[in-house]
XYZ file of C-alpha atoms in Angstrom:
250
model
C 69.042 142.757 126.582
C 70.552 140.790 123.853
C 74.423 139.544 123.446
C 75.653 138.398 120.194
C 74.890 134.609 119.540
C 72.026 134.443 122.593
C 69.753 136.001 120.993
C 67.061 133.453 121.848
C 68.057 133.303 125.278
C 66.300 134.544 128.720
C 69.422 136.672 129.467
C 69.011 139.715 131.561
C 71.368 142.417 132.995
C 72.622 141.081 136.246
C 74.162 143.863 137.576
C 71.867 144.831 140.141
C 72.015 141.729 142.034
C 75.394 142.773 142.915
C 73.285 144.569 145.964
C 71.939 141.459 147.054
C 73.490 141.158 150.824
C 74.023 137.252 150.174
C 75.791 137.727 146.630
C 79.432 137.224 146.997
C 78.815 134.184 148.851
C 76.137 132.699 146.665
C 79.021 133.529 143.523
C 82.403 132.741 145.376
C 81.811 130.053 148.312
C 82.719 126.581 145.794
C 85.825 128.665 144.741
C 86.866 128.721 148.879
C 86.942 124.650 148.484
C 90.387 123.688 149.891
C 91.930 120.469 150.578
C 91.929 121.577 154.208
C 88.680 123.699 154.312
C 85.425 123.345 152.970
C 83.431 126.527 152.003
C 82.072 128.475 154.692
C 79.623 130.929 155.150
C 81.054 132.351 157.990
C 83.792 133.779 155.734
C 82.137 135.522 154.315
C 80.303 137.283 157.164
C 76.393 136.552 155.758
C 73.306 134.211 157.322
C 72.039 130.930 155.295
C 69.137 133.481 154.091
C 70.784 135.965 152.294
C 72.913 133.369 150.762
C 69.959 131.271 149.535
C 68.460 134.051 148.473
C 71.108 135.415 146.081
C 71.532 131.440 144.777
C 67.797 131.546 143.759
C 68.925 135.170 142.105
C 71.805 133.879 140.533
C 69.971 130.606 139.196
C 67.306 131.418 137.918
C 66.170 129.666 134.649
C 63.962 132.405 133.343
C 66.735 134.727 134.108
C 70.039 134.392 133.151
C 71.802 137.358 134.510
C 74.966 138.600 132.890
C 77.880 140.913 134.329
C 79.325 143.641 131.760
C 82.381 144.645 132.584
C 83.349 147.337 130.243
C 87.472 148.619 129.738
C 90.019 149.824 127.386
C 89.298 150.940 123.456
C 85.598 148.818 123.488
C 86.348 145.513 124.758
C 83.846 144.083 127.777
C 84.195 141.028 129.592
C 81.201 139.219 130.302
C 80.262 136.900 133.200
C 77.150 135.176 132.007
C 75.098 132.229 134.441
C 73.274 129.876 131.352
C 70.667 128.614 133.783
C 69.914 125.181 131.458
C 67.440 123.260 133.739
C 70.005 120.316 135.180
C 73.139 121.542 133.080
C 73.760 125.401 134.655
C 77.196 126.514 134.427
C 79.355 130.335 134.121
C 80.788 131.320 131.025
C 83.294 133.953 130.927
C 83.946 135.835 127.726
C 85.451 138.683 126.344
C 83.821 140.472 123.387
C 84.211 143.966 120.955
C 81.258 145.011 119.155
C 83.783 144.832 115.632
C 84.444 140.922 116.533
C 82.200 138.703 114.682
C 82.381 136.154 117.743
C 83.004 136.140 121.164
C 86.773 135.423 122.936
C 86.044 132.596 125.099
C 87.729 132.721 128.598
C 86.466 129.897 130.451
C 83.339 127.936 131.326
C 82.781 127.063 135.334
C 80.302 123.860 135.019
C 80.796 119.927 135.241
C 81.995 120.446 131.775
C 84.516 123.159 132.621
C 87.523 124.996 130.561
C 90.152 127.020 132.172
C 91.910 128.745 133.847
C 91.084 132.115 131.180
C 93.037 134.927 133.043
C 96.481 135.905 134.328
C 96.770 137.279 137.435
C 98.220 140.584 135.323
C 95.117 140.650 133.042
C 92.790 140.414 136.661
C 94.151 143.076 137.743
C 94.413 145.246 134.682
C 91.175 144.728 133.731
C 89.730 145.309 136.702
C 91.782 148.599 137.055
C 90.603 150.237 133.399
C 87.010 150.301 133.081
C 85.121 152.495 130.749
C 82.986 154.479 132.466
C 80.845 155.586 128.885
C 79.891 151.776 128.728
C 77.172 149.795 130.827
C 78.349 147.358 133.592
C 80.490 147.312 136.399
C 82.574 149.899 137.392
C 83.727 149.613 140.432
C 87.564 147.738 140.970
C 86.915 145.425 143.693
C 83.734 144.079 142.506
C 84.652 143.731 138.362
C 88.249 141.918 140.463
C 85.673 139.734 142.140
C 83.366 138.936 139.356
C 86.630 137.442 136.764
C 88.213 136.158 139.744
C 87.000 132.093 139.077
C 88.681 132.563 135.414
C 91.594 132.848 137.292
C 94.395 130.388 137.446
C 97.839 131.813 137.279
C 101.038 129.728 138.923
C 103.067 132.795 139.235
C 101.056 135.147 141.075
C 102.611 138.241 143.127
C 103.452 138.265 146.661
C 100.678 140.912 147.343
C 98.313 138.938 145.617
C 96.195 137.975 148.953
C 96.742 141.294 150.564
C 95.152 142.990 147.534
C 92.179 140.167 147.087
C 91.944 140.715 150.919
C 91.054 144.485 150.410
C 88.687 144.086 147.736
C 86.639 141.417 149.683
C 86.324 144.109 152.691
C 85.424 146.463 150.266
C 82.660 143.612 149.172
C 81.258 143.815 153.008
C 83.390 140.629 154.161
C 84.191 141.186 157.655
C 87.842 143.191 157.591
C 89.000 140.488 160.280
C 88.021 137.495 158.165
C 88.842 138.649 154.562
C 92.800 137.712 154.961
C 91.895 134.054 155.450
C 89.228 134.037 152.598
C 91.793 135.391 149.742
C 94.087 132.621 150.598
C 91.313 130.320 150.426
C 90.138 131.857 147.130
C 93.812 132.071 145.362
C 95.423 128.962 146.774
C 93.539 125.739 145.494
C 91.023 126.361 142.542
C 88.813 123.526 142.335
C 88.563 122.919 138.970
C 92.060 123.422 137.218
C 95.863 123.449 137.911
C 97.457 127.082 138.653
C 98.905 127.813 134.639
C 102.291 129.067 132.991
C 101.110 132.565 131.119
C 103.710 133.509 128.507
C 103.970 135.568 125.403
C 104.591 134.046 122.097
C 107.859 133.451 120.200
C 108.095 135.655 116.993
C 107.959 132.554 115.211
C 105.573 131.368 113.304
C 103.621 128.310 114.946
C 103.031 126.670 111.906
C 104.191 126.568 108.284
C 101.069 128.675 107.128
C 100.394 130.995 110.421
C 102.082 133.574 112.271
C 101.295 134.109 115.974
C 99.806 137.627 116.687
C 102.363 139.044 119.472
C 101.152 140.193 122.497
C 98.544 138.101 123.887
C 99.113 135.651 126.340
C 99.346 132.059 126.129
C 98.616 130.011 128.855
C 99.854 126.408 129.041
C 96.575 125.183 131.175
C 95.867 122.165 128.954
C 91.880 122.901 129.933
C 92.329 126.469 128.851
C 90.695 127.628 126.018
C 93.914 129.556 125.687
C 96.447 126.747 125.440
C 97.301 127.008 121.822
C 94.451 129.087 120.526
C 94.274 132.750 120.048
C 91.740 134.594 122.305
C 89.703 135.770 120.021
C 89.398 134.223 116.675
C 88.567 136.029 113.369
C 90.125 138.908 114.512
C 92.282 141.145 112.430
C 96.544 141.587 113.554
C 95.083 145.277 114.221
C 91.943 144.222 116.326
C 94.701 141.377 118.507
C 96.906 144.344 118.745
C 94.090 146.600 120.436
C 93.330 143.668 122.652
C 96.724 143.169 123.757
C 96.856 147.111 124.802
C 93.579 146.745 126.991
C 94.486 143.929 128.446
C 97.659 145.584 129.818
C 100.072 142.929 128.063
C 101.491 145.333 124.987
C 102.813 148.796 124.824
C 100.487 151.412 124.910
């Protein structure tokens, strides 16, 4: 398959692996890391084997799998594993096939960027897919998938209790996922929970005016904090974004 600006890249569609019986805990365990609680496997309800297995899956250097998932007016966010030999690491974009480059969320490496998402763009996204395009579909797992782009310092009381449900919909034993959301949404380990606001009609410089509607986030690691989403974009094409990612009037 190819993706704008990897075209020379081993990238293939990833979205089968979702069946492997290991994969949520090969993709979420090192976001479990807590000052109290290292990752565990038991969380997650798998054996060592299923877990290594989906790792091998998940890493593989002639294989770089990537997660489409497709929502509102065009717009897919991608979950992408560039398997560089010694350098691996998860990039998280968000892309519209009218955009002449991607919007970069956040990058989950040794050189990492975030957090990329408010808790109210998780959810909406996850809640809106388009079921014309190719990808994910299915809520709890396109949740899952964004959740390590996370990073949100104002997240709603129900915020567990929903995370909770979609990891037992995942195959996490219904007695154990409680205690994994909390481990999940309480202490990423690579950036500080962020402030997501929406800009001032004000211009933010002499010579541009912000395009309303899109968050900001004031994660000083974010590729957010004082850059628009997606740049080159048109007022019209921020606009649309804004609507599918549940933050303007529709």
């Amino acid at each position: 398959m190819l993706i704008k600006g990897f075209e020379n890249t081993p990238i293939a569609a990833g979205e089968e692996l979702l069946a492997l019986p290991g994969f949520w805990a090969a993709y979420l365990m090192w976001l479990s890391q807590t000052e109290e609680h290292d990752p565990s496997l038991y969380l997650f309800g798998v054996d060592g084997a299923d877990a290594d297995a989906a790792c091998d899956a998940l890493g593989d250097e002639d294989h770089w799998p990537v997660f489409r998932i497709p929502f509102d007016d065009g717009h897919t966010a991608l979950v992408l594993g560039r398997n560089v030999p010694d350098d691996p690491e998860t990039e998280y974009f968000i892309t519209h096939p009218e955009w002449g480059r991607h919007g970069h969320l956040a990058t989950v490496s040794g050189h990492q960027s975030g957090p990329g998402l408010s808790w109210r763009e998780l959810q909406h996204i996850a809640r809106t897919p388009d079921l014309n395009a190719p990808g994910v579909h299915t809520e709890y797992a396109r949740l899952l998938l964004l959740l390590p782009a996370l990073g949100d310092q104002d997240l709603p009381g129900d915020a567990a209790v929903m995370l909770g449900g979609a990891l037992a919909q995942a195959g996490v034993p219904a007695e154990l996922a409680p205690h994994l959301a909390v481990a999940l949404l309480v202490d990423h380990p690579l950036w500080e929970p962020a402030e997501w606001t929406l800009p001032a009609a004000s211009p933010l410089s002499a010579s541009q005016e912000p395009f309303l509607g899109i968050l900001h986030c004031d994660g000083y690691m974010s590729p957010r904090c004082g850059t628009r989403l997606a740049q080159g974009i048109t007022r019209e094409q921020s606009n649309r974004l804004a609507r599918a990612l549940g933050t303007w009037p529709t």
